[in-house]
């Protein structure tokens, strides 16, 4: 598709390693699969440098300490040049230059290079874009859009008016302006998942946003880019989960809760309604309130505040007025008391 030498030239970076190495995949630096090109674009990526399985790495001079890889060293990434590379890759990977409808129904759109399993049913207005893979026994209801590259397993139900595979909400700041980073990752929905109406799920920036097997999602939920939701989770309506957050298996999130980005929520945790989760938590936590903390601690704090509010307040008297207060104010206070 494109060589390491061509990428280095496009980005204005210094190439260390194989010039003729062909790049066919762009991956997250923590991806488990072998090969591909990874882009180090945030500080937390540094922790994955020693263990990454990517074959080519783009990043600042700190990556020169990594051996056995082809490196493209660049002090500061130009977001416009990077987006040129990402858009070229995305168009080629998903064949976006050809948007032909391959469906035999006029009310359903199925793009090129899509793979559809058996016993699937799509309601009117469904749009399945290029390069989507759908397993067996999948039902997608009216006006839902499944964007390019999405992978859907078996026995999945998606209700009406969902948008799956949206741009990730990730920006680079250049001279005081925010420039969206083109997202080339995917959404992966595993077997036996149910997704309610009006849900929005962002694709991964470089890797994948994953909805784990058996997870059930209510209506009006926002899942951010690169979120990893484990198996058999339950997410109630109006929940928002910011990018890079991980929910381990069997997590329950009640309605209107919000989770900040980059967190890890331990297995079996229950997050109560309207909680604002700003920190990671250990398995089997019970969280509520804002900022969210263990329910027992939160309720004890509320009880203490209620008790304090019921205590009689000291009566204001003229003697509490400072001697240097103006005489007019002292006389007014005496009349008031």
PDB file of C-alpha atoms in Angstrom, residues 48-295:
ATOM      1  CA  UNK A  48       3.949   0.454  25.594  1.00  0.00           C
ATOM      2  CA  UNK A  49       7.142   1.070  23.626  1.00  0.00           C
ATOM      3  CA  UNK A  50       9.036  -1.915  25.012  1.00  0.00           C
ATOM      4  CA  UNK A  51       6.201  -4.395  24.452  1.00  0.00           C
ATOM      5  CA  UNK A  52       4.556  -3.154  21.267  1.00  0.00           C
ATOM      6  CA  UNK A  53       4.210  -5.681  18.456  1.00  0.00           C
ATOM      7  CA  UNK A  54       4.054  -3.018  15.758  1.00  0.00           C
ATOM      8  CA  UNK A  55       6.685  -3.319  13.050  1.00  0.00           C
ATOM      9  CA  UNK A  56       6.995   0.429  12.362  1.00  0.00           C
ATOM     10  CA  UNK A  57       6.795   3.188  14.984  1.00  0.00           C
ATOM     11  CA  UNK A  58       6.359   6.921  14.455  1.00  0.00           C
ATOM     12  CA  UNK A  59       7.351   9.152  17.339  1.00  0.00           C
ATOM     13  CA  UNK A  60       9.854  11.599  18.879  1.00  0.00           C
ATOM     14  CA  UNK A  61      13.544  10.876  19.454  1.00  0.00           C
ATOM     15  CA  UNK A  62      12.785   8.789  22.553  1.00  0.00           C
ATOM     16  CA  UNK A  63      11.834   5.885  20.259  1.00  0.00           C
ATOM     17  CA  UNK A  64      15.445   5.599  19.020  1.00  0.00           C
ATOM     18  CA  UNK A  65      16.180   3.380  22.025  1.00  0.00           C
ATOM     19  CA  UNK A  66      13.884   0.671  20.616  1.00  0.00           C
ATOM     20  CA  UNK A  67      15.709  -2.056  18.698  1.00  0.00           C
ATOM     21  CA  UNK A  68      14.391  -4.452  16.082  1.00  0.00           C
ATOM     22  CA  UNK A  69      11.860  -1.978  14.667  1.00  0.00           C
ATOM     23  CA  UNK A  70      11.706   0.369  11.727  1.00  0.00           C
ATOM     24  CA  UNK A  71      11.465   3.887  13.182  1.00  0.00           C
ATOM     25  CA  UNK A  72      10.291   7.206  11.803  1.00  0.00           C
ATOM     26  CA  UNK A  73      11.606   9.878  14.141  1.00  0.00           C
ATOM     27  CA  UNK A  74       9.879  13.238  14.128  1.00  0.00           C
ATOM     28  CA  UNK A  75      10.053  15.870  16.877  1.00  0.00           C
ATOM     29  CA  UNK A  76       6.594  17.312  16.291  1.00  0.00           C
ATOM     30  CA  UNK A  77       3.863  15.749  14.201  1.00  0.00           C
ATOM     31  CA  UNK A  78       2.177  18.058  11.712  1.00  0.00           C
ATOM     32  CA  UNK A  79      -1.524  17.096  12.068  1.00  0.00           C
ATOM     33  CA  UNK A  80      -2.336  18.053   8.495  1.00  0.00           C
ATOM     34  CA  UNK A  81       0.436  15.828   7.082  1.00  0.00           C
ATOM     35  CA  UNK A  82      -0.539  13.005   9.430  1.00  0.00           C
ATOM     36  CA  UNK A  83      -4.159  13.251   8.334  1.00  0.00           C
ATOM     37  CA  UNK A  84      -3.058  12.965   4.710  1.00  0.00           C
ATOM     38  CA  UNK A  85      -1.505   9.610   5.551  1.00  0.00           C
ATOM     39  CA  UNK A  86      -4.490   8.458   7.605  1.00  0.00           C
ATOM     40  CA  UNK A  87      -7.060   9.431   4.976  1.00  0.00           C
ATOM     41  CA  UNK A  88      -5.094   7.712   2.222  1.00  0.00           C
ATOM     42  CA  UNK A  89      -4.918   4.563   4.366  1.00  0.00           C
ATOM     43  CA  UNK A  90      -8.622   4.681   5.269  1.00  0.00           C
ATOM     44  CA  UNK A  91      -9.749   5.119   1.674  1.00  0.00           C
ATOM     45  CA  UNK A  92      -7.593   2.203   0.492  1.00  0.00           C
ATOM     46  CA  UNK A  93      -8.408  -0.100   3.400  1.00  0.00           C
ATOM     47  CA  UNK A  94     -12.189   0.209   3.057  1.00  0.00           C
ATOM     48  CA  UNK A  95     -12.414   0.983  -0.666  1.00  0.00           C
ATOM     49  CA  UNK A  96     -14.124   4.296   0.004  1.00  0.00           C
ATOM     50  CA  UNK A  97     -13.546   5.537  -3.529  1.00  0.00           C
ATOM     51  CA  UNK A  98     -16.432   3.311  -4.636  1.00  0.00           C
ATOM     52  CA  UNK A  99     -19.711   3.810  -2.752  1.00  0.00           C
ATOM     53  CA  UNK A 100     -21.849   1.552  -4.936  1.00  0.00           C
ATOM     54  CA  UNK A 101     -24.942   0.072  -3.280  1.00  0.00           C
ATOM     55  CA  UNK A 102     -24.763  -3.719  -3.560  1.00  0.00           C
ATOM     56  CA  UNK A 103     -28.138  -4.363  -1.884  1.00  0.00           C
ATOM     57  CA  UNK A 104     -31.000  -5.871  -3.837  1.00  0.00           C
ATOM     58  CA  UNK A 105     -33.440  -3.724  -1.819  1.00  0.00           C
ATOM     59  CA  UNK A 106     -34.027  -0.063  -2.613  1.00  0.00           C
ATOM     60  CA  UNK A 107     -34.640   0.844   1.066  1.00  0.00           C
ATOM     61  CA  UNK A 108     -31.397  -0.701   2.426  1.00  0.00           C
ATOM     62  CA  UNK A 109     -27.846   0.308   1.492  1.00  0.00           C
ATOM     63  CA  UNK A 110     -25.023  -2.247   1.613  1.00  0.00           C
ATOM     64  CA  UNK A 111     -21.610  -0.999   0.560  1.00  0.00           C
ATOM     65  CA  UNK A 112     -18.785  -2.706  -1.291  1.00  0.00           C
ATOM     66  CA  UNK A 113     -16.640  -5.410   0.322  1.00  0.00           C
ATOM     67  CA  UNK A 114     -19.280  -6.024   3.010  1.00  0.00           C
ATOM     68  CA  UNK A 115     -19.756  -9.540   4.340  1.00  0.00           C
ATOM     69  CA  UNK A 116     -23.240 -10.489   5.573  1.00  0.00           C
ATOM     70  CA  UNK A 117     -23.998 -13.770   7.342  1.00  0.00           C
ATOM     71  CA  UNK A 118     -27.127 -15.876   7.084  1.00  0.00           C
ATOM     72  CA  UNK A 119     -30.558 -15.192   8.628  1.00  0.00           C
ATOM     73  CA  UNK A 120     -29.959 -11.422   8.968  1.00  0.00           C
ATOM     74  CA  UNK A 121     -32.780  -8.898   8.777  1.00  0.00           C
ATOM     75  CA  UNK A 122     -32.421  -5.188   8.026  1.00  0.00           C
ATOM     76  CA  UNK A 123     -35.322  -2.750   8.412  1.00  0.00           C
ATOM     77  CA  UNK A 124     -35.925   0.158   5.984  1.00  0.00           C
ATOM     78  CA  UNK A 125     -33.388   2.969   6.096  1.00  0.00           C
ATOM     79  CA  UNK A 126     -30.478   0.815   7.298  1.00  0.00           C
ATOM     80  CA  UNK A 127     -27.125   1.780   5.808  1.00  0.00           C
ATOM     81  CA  UNK A 128     -24.220  -0.641   5.969  1.00  0.00           C
ATOM     82  CA  UNK A 129     -21.092   0.999   4.618  1.00  0.00           C
ATOM     83  CA  UNK A 130     -18.002  -0.426   2.916  1.00  0.00           C
ATOM     84  CA  UNK A 131     -15.947  -3.176   4.496  1.00  0.00           C
ATOM     85  CA  UNK A 132     -18.472  -4.068   7.227  1.00  0.00           C
ATOM     86  CA  UNK A 133     -18.529  -7.670   8.476  1.00  0.00           C
ATOM     87  CA  UNK A 134     -21.783  -9.016   9.958  1.00  0.00           C
ATOM     88  CA  UNK A 135     -22.276 -12.516  11.380  1.00  0.00           C
ATOM     89  CA  UNK A 136     -25.362 -14.735  11.471  1.00  0.00           C
ATOM     90  CA  UNK A 137     -28.791 -13.948  12.898  1.00  0.00           C
ATOM     91  CA  UNK A 138     -28.292 -10.172  13.152  1.00  0.00           C
ATOM     92  CA  UNK A 139     -31.258  -7.771  13.264  1.00  0.00           C
ATOM     93  CA  UNK A 140     -30.729  -4.052  12.560  1.00  0.00           C
ATOM     94  CA  UNK A 141     -33.708  -1.746  12.899  1.00  0.00           C
ATOM     95  CA  UNK A 142     -34.758   1.292  10.899  1.00  0.00           C
ATOM     96  CA  UNK A 143     -32.405   4.156  10.010  1.00  0.00           C
ATOM     97  CA  UNK A 144     -29.349   2.759  11.768  1.00  0.00           C
ATOM     98  CA  UNK A 145     -25.981   3.470  10.120  1.00  0.00           C
ATOM     99  CA  UNK A 146     -23.113   0.979  10.402  1.00  0.00           C
ATOM    100  CA  UNK A 147     -19.995   2.774   9.197  1.00  0.00           C
ATOM    101  CA  UNK A 148     -16.993   1.402   7.320  1.00  0.00           C
ATOM    102  CA  UNK A 149     -14.948  -1.394   8.814  1.00  0.00           C
ATOM    103  CA  UNK A 150     -17.324  -2.249  11.671  1.00  0.00           C
ATOM    104  CA  UNK A 151     -17.348  -5.905  12.747  1.00  0.00           C
ATOM    105  CA  UNK A 152     -20.564  -7.380  14.168  1.00  0.00           C
ATOM    106  CA  UNK A 153     -20.732 -10.924  15.554  1.00  0.00           C
ATOM    107  CA  UNK A 154     -23.569 -13.448  15.696  1.00  0.00           C
ATOM    108  CA  UNK A 155     -26.992 -13.039  17.344  1.00  0.00           C
ATOM    109  CA  UNK A 156     -26.758  -9.253  17.637  1.00  0.00           C
ATOM    110  CA  UNK A 157     -29.743  -6.891  17.799  1.00  0.00           C
ATOM    111  CA  UNK A 158     -29.350  -3.168  17.094  1.00  0.00           C
ATOM    112  CA  UNK A 159     -32.384  -0.929  17.546  1.00  0.00           C
ATOM    113  CA  UNK A 160     -33.413   2.069  15.447  1.00  0.00           C
ATOM    114  CA  UNK A 161     -31.507   5.300  14.761  1.00  0.00           C
ATOM    115  CA  UNK A 162     -28.090   4.187  15.979  1.00  0.00           C
ATOM    116  CA  UNK A 163     -24.829   5.469  14.525  1.00  0.00           C
ATOM    117  CA  UNK A 164     -21.951   3.032  14.886  1.00  0.00           C
ATOM    118  CA  UNK A 165     -18.387   3.746  13.786  1.00  0.00           C
ATOM    119  CA  UNK A 166     -18.389   7.539  14.141  1.00  0.00           C
ATOM    120  CA  UNK A 167     -15.252   9.673  14.128  1.00  0.00           C
ATOM    121  CA  UNK A 168     -13.286   9.520  17.347  1.00  0.00           C
ATOM    122  CA  UNK A 169     -13.362  12.757  19.336  1.00  0.00           C
ATOM    123  CA  UNK A 170      -9.604  13.233  19.312  1.00  0.00           C
ATOM    124  CA  UNK A 171      -7.859  16.451  18.308  1.00  0.00           C
ATOM    125  CA  UNK A 172      -4.351  17.844  18.008  1.00  0.00           C
ATOM    126  CA  UNK A 173      -3.740  21.486  18.909  1.00  0.00           C
ATOM    127  CA  UNK A 174      -1.862  23.484  16.277  1.00  0.00           C
ATOM    128  CA  UNK A 175      -1.239  27.207  16.834  1.00  0.00           C
ATOM    129  CA  UNK A 176      -4.239  27.484  19.143  1.00  0.00           C
ATOM    130  CA  UNK A 177      -6.598  25.643  16.807  1.00  0.00           C
ATOM    131  CA  UNK A 178      -7.963  22.138  17.264  1.00  0.00           C
ATOM    132  CA  UNK A 179      -7.527  19.831  14.279  1.00  0.00           C
ATOM    133  CA  UNK A 180      -9.405  16.544  14.293  1.00  0.00           C
ATOM    134  CA  UNK A 181      -7.193  13.472  14.100  1.00  0.00           C
ATOM    135  CA  UNK A 182      -8.542  11.220  11.367  1.00  0.00           C
ATOM    136  CA  UNK A 183      -9.766   7.978  12.940  1.00  0.00           C
ATOM    137  CA  UNK A 184      -8.890   4.777  11.084  1.00  0.00           C
ATOM    138  CA  UNK A 185      -9.796   2.208  13.740  1.00  0.00           C
ATOM    139  CA  UNK A 186     -12.943   0.114  13.957  1.00  0.00           C
ATOM    140  CA  UNK A 187     -15.883  -0.807  16.159  1.00  0.00           C
ATOM    141  CA  UNK A 188     -16.076  -4.494  17.092  1.00  0.00           C
ATOM    142  CA  UNK A 189     -19.380  -5.801  18.469  1.00  0.00           C
ATOM    143  CA  UNK A 190     -19.068  -9.350  19.731  1.00  0.00           C
ATOM    144  CA  UNK A 191     -21.684 -12.137  19.818  1.00  0.00           C
ATOM    145  CA  UNK A 192     -25.019 -11.867  21.681  1.00  0.00           C
ATOM    146  CA  UNK A 193     -24.891  -8.089  22.151  1.00  0.00           C
ATOM    147  CA  UNK A 194     -28.067  -5.989  22.267  1.00  0.00           C
ATOM    148  CA  UNK A 195     -27.896  -2.261  21.519  1.00  0.00           C
ATOM    149  CA  UNK A 196     -30.878   0.016  22.189  1.00  0.00           C
ATOM    150  CA  UNK A 197     -32.191   2.923  20.142  1.00  0.00           C
ATOM    151  CA  UNK A 198     -30.369   6.202  19.488  1.00  0.00           C
ATOM    152  CA  UNK A 199     -26.970   4.951  20.614  1.00  0.00           C
ATOM    153  CA  UNK A 200     -23.725   6.390  19.256  1.00  0.00           C
ATOM    154  CA  UNK A 201     -20.469   4.445  19.271  1.00  0.00           C
ATOM    155  CA  UNK A 202     -17.209   6.057  18.129  1.00  0.00           C
ATOM    156  CA  UNK A 203     -14.597   4.061  16.245  1.00  0.00           C
ATOM    157  CA  UNK A 204     -11.071   3.680  17.594  1.00  0.00           C
ATOM    158  CA  UNK A 205      -8.571   6.319  16.559  1.00  0.00           C
ATOM    159  CA  UNK A 206      -5.981   3.719  15.537  1.00  0.00           C
ATOM    160  CA  UNK A 207      -7.240   0.576  17.292  1.00  0.00           C
ATOM    161  CA  UNK A 208     -10.734  -0.701  18.061  1.00  0.00           C
ATOM    162  CA  UNK A 209     -13.698   0.216  20.212  1.00  0.00           C
ATOM    163  CA  UNK A 210     -15.014  -3.106  21.559  1.00  0.00           C
ATOM    164  CA  UNK A 211     -18.433  -4.105  22.922  1.00  0.00           C
ATOM    165  CA  UNK A 212     -17.905  -7.467  24.636  1.00  0.00           C
ATOM    166  CA  UNK A 213     -19.924 -10.638  24.226  1.00  0.00           C
ATOM    167  CA  UNK A 214     -23.329 -10.690  25.891  1.00  0.00           C
ATOM    168  CA  UNK A 215     -23.343  -7.005  26.842  1.00  0.00           C
ATOM    169  CA  UNK A 216     -26.731  -5.268  26.857  1.00  0.00           C
ATOM    170  CA  UNK A 217     -27.080  -1.534  26.220  1.00  0.00           C
ATOM    171  CA  UNK A 218     -30.191   0.578  26.790  1.00  0.00           C
ATOM    172  CA  UNK A 219     -31.188   3.667  24.766  1.00  0.00           C
ATOM    173  CA  UNK A 220     -29.356   6.986  24.287  1.00  0.00           C
ATOM    174  CA  UNK A 221     -25.848   5.881  25.255  1.00  0.00           C
ATOM    175  CA  UNK A 222     -22.580   7.429  24.046  1.00  0.00           C
ATOM    176  CA  UNK A 223     -19.494   5.206  23.840  1.00  0.00           C
ATOM    177  CA  UNK A 224     -16.265   7.098  23.157  1.00  0.00           C
ATOM    178  CA  UNK A 225     -13.351   6.080  20.956  1.00  0.00           C
ATOM    179  CA  UNK A 226     -11.149   3.122  21.944  1.00  0.00           C
ATOM    180  CA  UNK A 227     -13.450   2.165  24.834  1.00  0.00           C
ATOM    181  CA  UNK A 228     -13.231  -1.511  25.774  1.00  0.00           C
ATOM    182  CA  UNK A 229     -16.420  -2.958  27.290  1.00  0.00           C
ATOM    183  CA  UNK A 230     -16.067  -6.455  28.701  1.00  0.00           C
ATOM    184  CA  UNK A 231     -18.394  -9.428  28.533  1.00  0.00           C
ATOM    185  CA  UNK A 232     -21.908  -9.444  30.001  1.00  0.00           C
ATOM    186  CA  UNK A 233     -21.994  -5.805  31.056  1.00  0.00           C
ATOM    187  CA  UNK A 234     -25.259  -3.925  31.557  1.00  0.00           C
ATOM    188  CA  UNK A 235     -25.429  -0.238  30.615  1.00  0.00           C
ATOM    189  CA  UNK A 236     -28.601   1.742  31.315  1.00  0.00           C
ATOM    190  CA  UNK A 237     -29.853   4.749  29.350  1.00  0.00           C
ATOM    191  CA  UNK A 238     -28.108   8.112  29.011  1.00  0.00           C
ATOM    192  CA  UNK A 239     -24.703   6.829  30.104  1.00  0.00           C
ATOM    193  CA  UNK A 240     -21.612   8.475  28.628  1.00  0.00           C
ATOM    194  CA  UNK A 241     -18.211   6.753  28.557  1.00  0.00           C
ATOM    195  CA  UNK A 242     -15.209   8.817  27.448  1.00  0.00           C
ATOM    196  CA  UNK A 243     -12.367   7.565  25.259  1.00  0.00           C
ATOM    197  CA  UNK A 244      -9.838   4.903  26.266  1.00  0.00           C
ATOM    198  CA  UNK A 245     -11.850   3.726  29.287  1.00  0.00           C
ATOM    199  CA  UNK A 246     -11.995  -0.019  30.009  1.00  0.00           C
ATOM    200  CA  UNK A 247     -14.935  -1.769  31.653  1.00  0.00           C
ATOM    201  CA  UNK A 248     -14.023  -5.265  32.759  1.00  0.00           C
ATOM    202  CA  UNK A 249     -16.568  -8.123  32.681  1.00  0.00           C
ATOM    203  CA  UNK A 250     -19.950  -7.980  34.459  1.00  0.00           C
ATOM    204  CA  UNK A 251     -19.920  -4.227  35.136  1.00  0.00           C
ATOM    205  CA  UNK A 252     -23.314  -2.531  35.631  1.00  0.00           C
ATOM    206  CA  UNK A 253     -23.664   1.196  34.901  1.00  0.00           C
ATOM    207  CA  UNK A 254     -26.980   2.783  35.877  1.00  0.00           C
ATOM    208  CA  UNK A 255     -28.699   5.651  34.091  1.00  0.00           C
ATOM    209  CA  UNK A 256     -27.125   9.067  33.477  1.00  0.00           C
ATOM    210  CA  UNK A 257     -23.745   8.062  34.904  1.00  0.00           C
ATOM    211  CA  UNK A 258     -20.669   9.590  33.307  1.00  0.00           C
ATOM    212  CA  UNK A 259     -17.196   8.044  33.120  1.00  0.00           C
ATOM    213  CA  UNK A 260     -14.063  10.080  32.414  1.00  0.00           C
ATOM    214  CA  UNK A 261     -11.496   8.945  29.872  1.00  0.00           C
ATOM    215  CA  UNK A 262      -8.635   6.510  30.377  1.00  0.00           C
ATOM    216  CA  UNK A 263     -10.125   4.709  33.400  1.00  0.00           C
ATOM    217  CA  UNK A 264     -10.225   1.017  34.279  1.00  0.00           C
ATOM    218  CA  UNK A 265     -13.407  -0.149  35.984  1.00  0.00           C
ATOM    219  CA  UNK A 266     -12.863  -3.431  37.807  1.00  0.00           C
ATOM    220  CA  UNK A 267     -14.830  -6.614  37.173  1.00  0.00           C
ATOM    221  CA  UNK A 268     -18.250  -6.807  38.821  1.00  0.00           C
ATOM    222  CA  UNK A 269     -18.418  -3.107  39.683  1.00  0.00           C
ATOM    223  CA  UNK A 270     -21.820  -1.417  40.030  1.00  0.00           C
ATOM    224  CA  UNK A 271     -22.018   2.314  39.226  1.00  0.00           C
ATOM    225  CA  UNK A 272     -25.191   3.942  40.555  1.00  0.00           C
ATOM    226  CA  UNK A 273     -27.343   6.413  38.618  1.00  0.00           C
ATOM    227  CA  UNK A 274     -25.969   9.921  37.931  1.00  0.00           C
ATOM    228  CA  UNK A 275     -22.558   9.019  39.349  1.00  0.00           C
ATOM    229  CA  UNK A 276     -19.574  10.919  37.967  1.00  0.00           C
ATOM    230  CA  UNK A 277     -16.614   8.516  37.823  1.00  0.00           C
ATOM    231  CA  UNK A 278     -13.262  10.290  37.657  1.00  0.00           C
ATOM    232  CA  UNK A 279     -10.900   7.552  38.903  1.00  0.00           C
ATOM    233  CA  UNK A 280     -10.270   3.882  38.193  1.00  0.00           C
ATOM    234  CA  UNK A 281     -11.626   1.393  40.705  1.00  0.00           C
ATOM    235  CA  UNK A 282     -10.909  -2.127  41.908  1.00  0.00           C
ATOM    236  CA  UNK A 283     -13.169  -5.121  41.145  1.00  0.00           C
ATOM    237  CA  UNK A 284     -16.592  -5.365  42.818  1.00  0.00           C
ATOM    238  CA  UNK A 285     -16.719  -1.678  43.731  1.00  0.00           C
ATOM    239  CA  UNK A 286     -20.040   0.018  44.483  1.00  0.00           C
ATOM    240  CA  UNK A 287     -19.805   3.624  43.291  1.00  0.00           C
ATOM    241  CA  UNK A 288     -22.150   6.583  43.575  1.00  0.00           C
ATOM    242  CA  UNK A 289     -22.119  10.377  43.804  1.00  0.00           C
ATOM    243  CA  UNK A 290     -19.816  12.975  42.319  1.00  0.00           C
ATOM    244  CA  UNK A 291     -16.933  12.572  42.344  1.00  0.00           C
ATOM    245  CA  UNK A 292     -17.914   8.914  42.565  1.00  0.00           C
ATOM    246  CA  UNK A 293     -16.704   6.915  45.553  1.00  0.00           C
ATOM    247  CA  UNK A 294     -17.727   3.811  47.434  1.00  0.00           C
ATOM    248  CA  UNK A 295     -21.434   3.948  48.289  1.00  0.00           C
TER     249      UNK A 295
END
